Amino acid sequence: MQKLLIIALAIGLVGSVTVDRAAAQQTPSPADLREKARAFSQPVPTELPADLGPAGTPAQVELGKFLYFDPRLSLSNQISCNSCHNIATGGVDNQVVSVGHQWAFDDRNAPTTLNAVFNLAQFWDGHSPDLVAQAHDPIADAREMAFNDQDVIRTITSIPQYVEMFDKAFPGDGDVTNLQVQEAIAYFEMTLLTPNSPYDRFLEGDDAALGPDALAGLALFVEKGCSGCHDGIGLGGTKYRKFGVVADPGETYRPVADLGRFDVTGDEADKYVYKVPLLRNIALTAPYFHTGSAWSLEEAVKVMGEAQLGEDLSEGDVAKIVAFLDTLTGDQPSIVLPSLPPSTATTPRPQP
Amino acid sequence: MQKLLIIALAIGLVGSVTVDRAAAQQTPSPADLREKARAFSQPVPTELPADLGPAGTPAQVELGKFLYFDPRLSLSNQISCNSCHNIATGGVDNQVVSVGHQWAFDDRNAPTTLNAVFNLAQFWDGHSPDLVAQAHDPIADAREMAFNDQDVIRTITSIPQYVEMFDKAFPGDGDVTNLQVQEAIAYFEMTLLTPNSPYDRFLEGDDAALGPDALAGLALFVEKGCSGCHDGIGLGGTKYRKFGVVADPGETYRPVADLGRFDVTGDEADKYVYKVPLLRNIALTAPYFHTGSAWSLEEAVKVMGEAQLGEDLSEGDVAKIVAFLDTLTGDQPSIVLPSLPPSTATTPRPQP
């Protein structure tokens, strides 16, 4: 082989060798790409990693599943966690913003509950430190489930089967509390992992898991700098960044009135700062951004290139990056719908 | 034994023997009750009976499940069949009337989809002859899913995975049609049977399946005449009857403005006539009546006694009948939530 190369150089084929090298640089070999990919990301595991645990007990997870699907955690008895974080549709509702109590509209796009445990904090502005804290707000929010803490407890304790389930899930903990409700929901959500995406199989050594476009897209994802923010297991969720690092993406994508994390910290530097969203299952969770203002991944990638990286990505590059993003869809959770215990004479009636 | 009876008669114990006989008449033996029960009702089968078939193919049932859970069959992309006929809650929404598009209220209480195949026709007024016909109206109704026939087809055909599923479910049938959509949903609903209730186990020979109160309740159910209308596999769904055969139940339960089946037939005799509802899983499906105006089974049984039978049932008799009704809850369908195929650039966007 070395001899052939020497001959090639000798007979003036250097030019074509250089071209080959350039092509090789455009799309590195799968092995090279895997090394780069592993440097910024890890596969979605099938079980909750120990450092994010402890996982819930089976009784806690089962209770959490019941609560996640129970519309009686809303004032109208019409809206459950699953209404806006629908496990049938990637853990989201595919709405610009969610539709809640009496058809009220939320202010930001609903993030997915799938793999949400990999977020450093919850909500776009990170105002809840974890899934347990998160589970409180949508129940209480007047535009969402509109149910106050007292009525949640009145509802649960009016249903003997729920009281029994709480006893089993939180033995010796005494009366049912709102914190237990939140913990159970969080324990269920911590099971909503989506392993085994083509990208994960690639990370684990399967060269054939990604097609040529997806490989080229992954190379661009690294080279252009996307992976600088979209990293970790979730390819996102590990940090906060200003939407518009390089250029203001404009009113459609980033309306001036929504100040993002500034409202949480009061820090001037946090204006228009949001948590970097997970890219896992991103092909299922349109529309995109905290505004739900981009309906296609092509549009979202283009805007990100301009606003975050100062890159005017070509149509071809956008298509390749999207081909890569399409490989981030993992096995969706297999959830058997619970059979919810019936209400009793003392259960608060729906107020729709 | 005969000798003892003769001695008893001889020594003047006839009175107590008479009392015993009366008690025995009040609650016949399980064997006698079973004979009476079998005369008017049959157990819920585990498979669709041949005379109600043919059942759907696995591809049709699976497609129907996807459609049943898909909120994209509504204009808002917010409401699926399962929103009002929630399989987690007995196939209903436990609302007085359903909440639909832009929080509109329906005019009658949502009947359950569980065992709905055992109804002689669908809707309270029977205006749809079967589940296939039924599946059209809630999608199209402006107060429910508010989606027109054309947009249903536009949505389905914009999603390649759905087109493939339709091809498999209806091979050689050409383009996707609204009728196919309805058929698939109906085929799925035809699988929503709830066998193995305590009452069914009793019907099949298990004396211990019903406790003493439920047995007494069953005896009353027959004796007072409830079983005259609530019969068949579904304990209902086999006929139409006026709500108020004996006495007008009053405005709360039967408002004058809702004329029931009269609106379908124009027949004066059909004023305030409704389909006799299924009693299967009735403990899960409060509130009751076409008005959703009775929140407890006790109230519903009391009203039925007065309006339909001219019986002022005692509190004790009502309690026993309710104990019997509580034994009609069967095994709920075990449904794995589908992972719905994502929308594409041409899928109509939600209009909430």
Coordinates of C-alpha atoms in Angstrom, one line a residue, chain A residues 124 229-230 240-256 258-260 268-277 289-291 300-311:
Chain A
W124 CA -37.8 26.5 29.7
C229 CA -24.7 23.3 23.7
H230 CA -26.7 20.2 22.7
Y240 CA -28.8 27.7 29.8
R241 CA -28.0 29.8 26.8
K242 CA -29.3 33.1 25.3
F243 CA -31.6 32.5 22.3
G244 CA -29.7 34.9 20.0
V245 CA -26.1 34.6 21.1
V246 CA -24.9 36.0 17.8
A247 CA -28.1 37.6 16.3
D248 CA -31.6 38.4 17.5
P249 CA -33.8 35.8 15.9
G250 CA -36.6 38.3 15.7
E251 CA -40.1 38.7 17.2
T252 CA -41.6 35.5 15.7
Y253 CA -39.1 33.2 17.4
R254 CA -38.2 35.3 20.4
P255 CA -40.8 37.9 21.3
V256 CA -39.3 40.8 23.3
D258 CA -40.8 37.0 27.2
L259 CA -37.6 37.6 29.1
G260 CA -36.8 33.9 29.8
E268 CA -29.6 41.2 33.3
A269 CA -27.4 38.6 31.6
D270 CA -30.3 36.1 31.8
K271 CA -32.5 38.1 29.5
Y272 CA -33.7 35.8 26.6
V273 CA -31.8 33.0 28.2
Y274 CA -33.5 29.6 28.1
K275 CA -32.6 26.0 29.0
V276 CA -31.1 24.3 25.9
P277 CA -33.8 21.9 25.0
F289 CA -38.6 26.7 20.4
H290 CA -40.1 28.1 23.6
T291 CA -42.6 29.9 21.3
A300 CA -35.5 25.4 13.4
V301 CA -32.0 24.4 12.3
K302 CA -31.8 27.4 9.9
V303 CA -32.8 29.8 12.7
M304 CA -30.4 28.2 15.2
G305 CA -27.5 28.5 12.7
E306 CA -28.1 32.2 12.3
A307 CA -29.0 33.2 15.8
Q308 CA -26.7 31.0 17.8
L309 CA -23.7 30.3 15.5
G310 CA -23.8 33.2 13.0
E311 CA -23.9 30.6 10.2

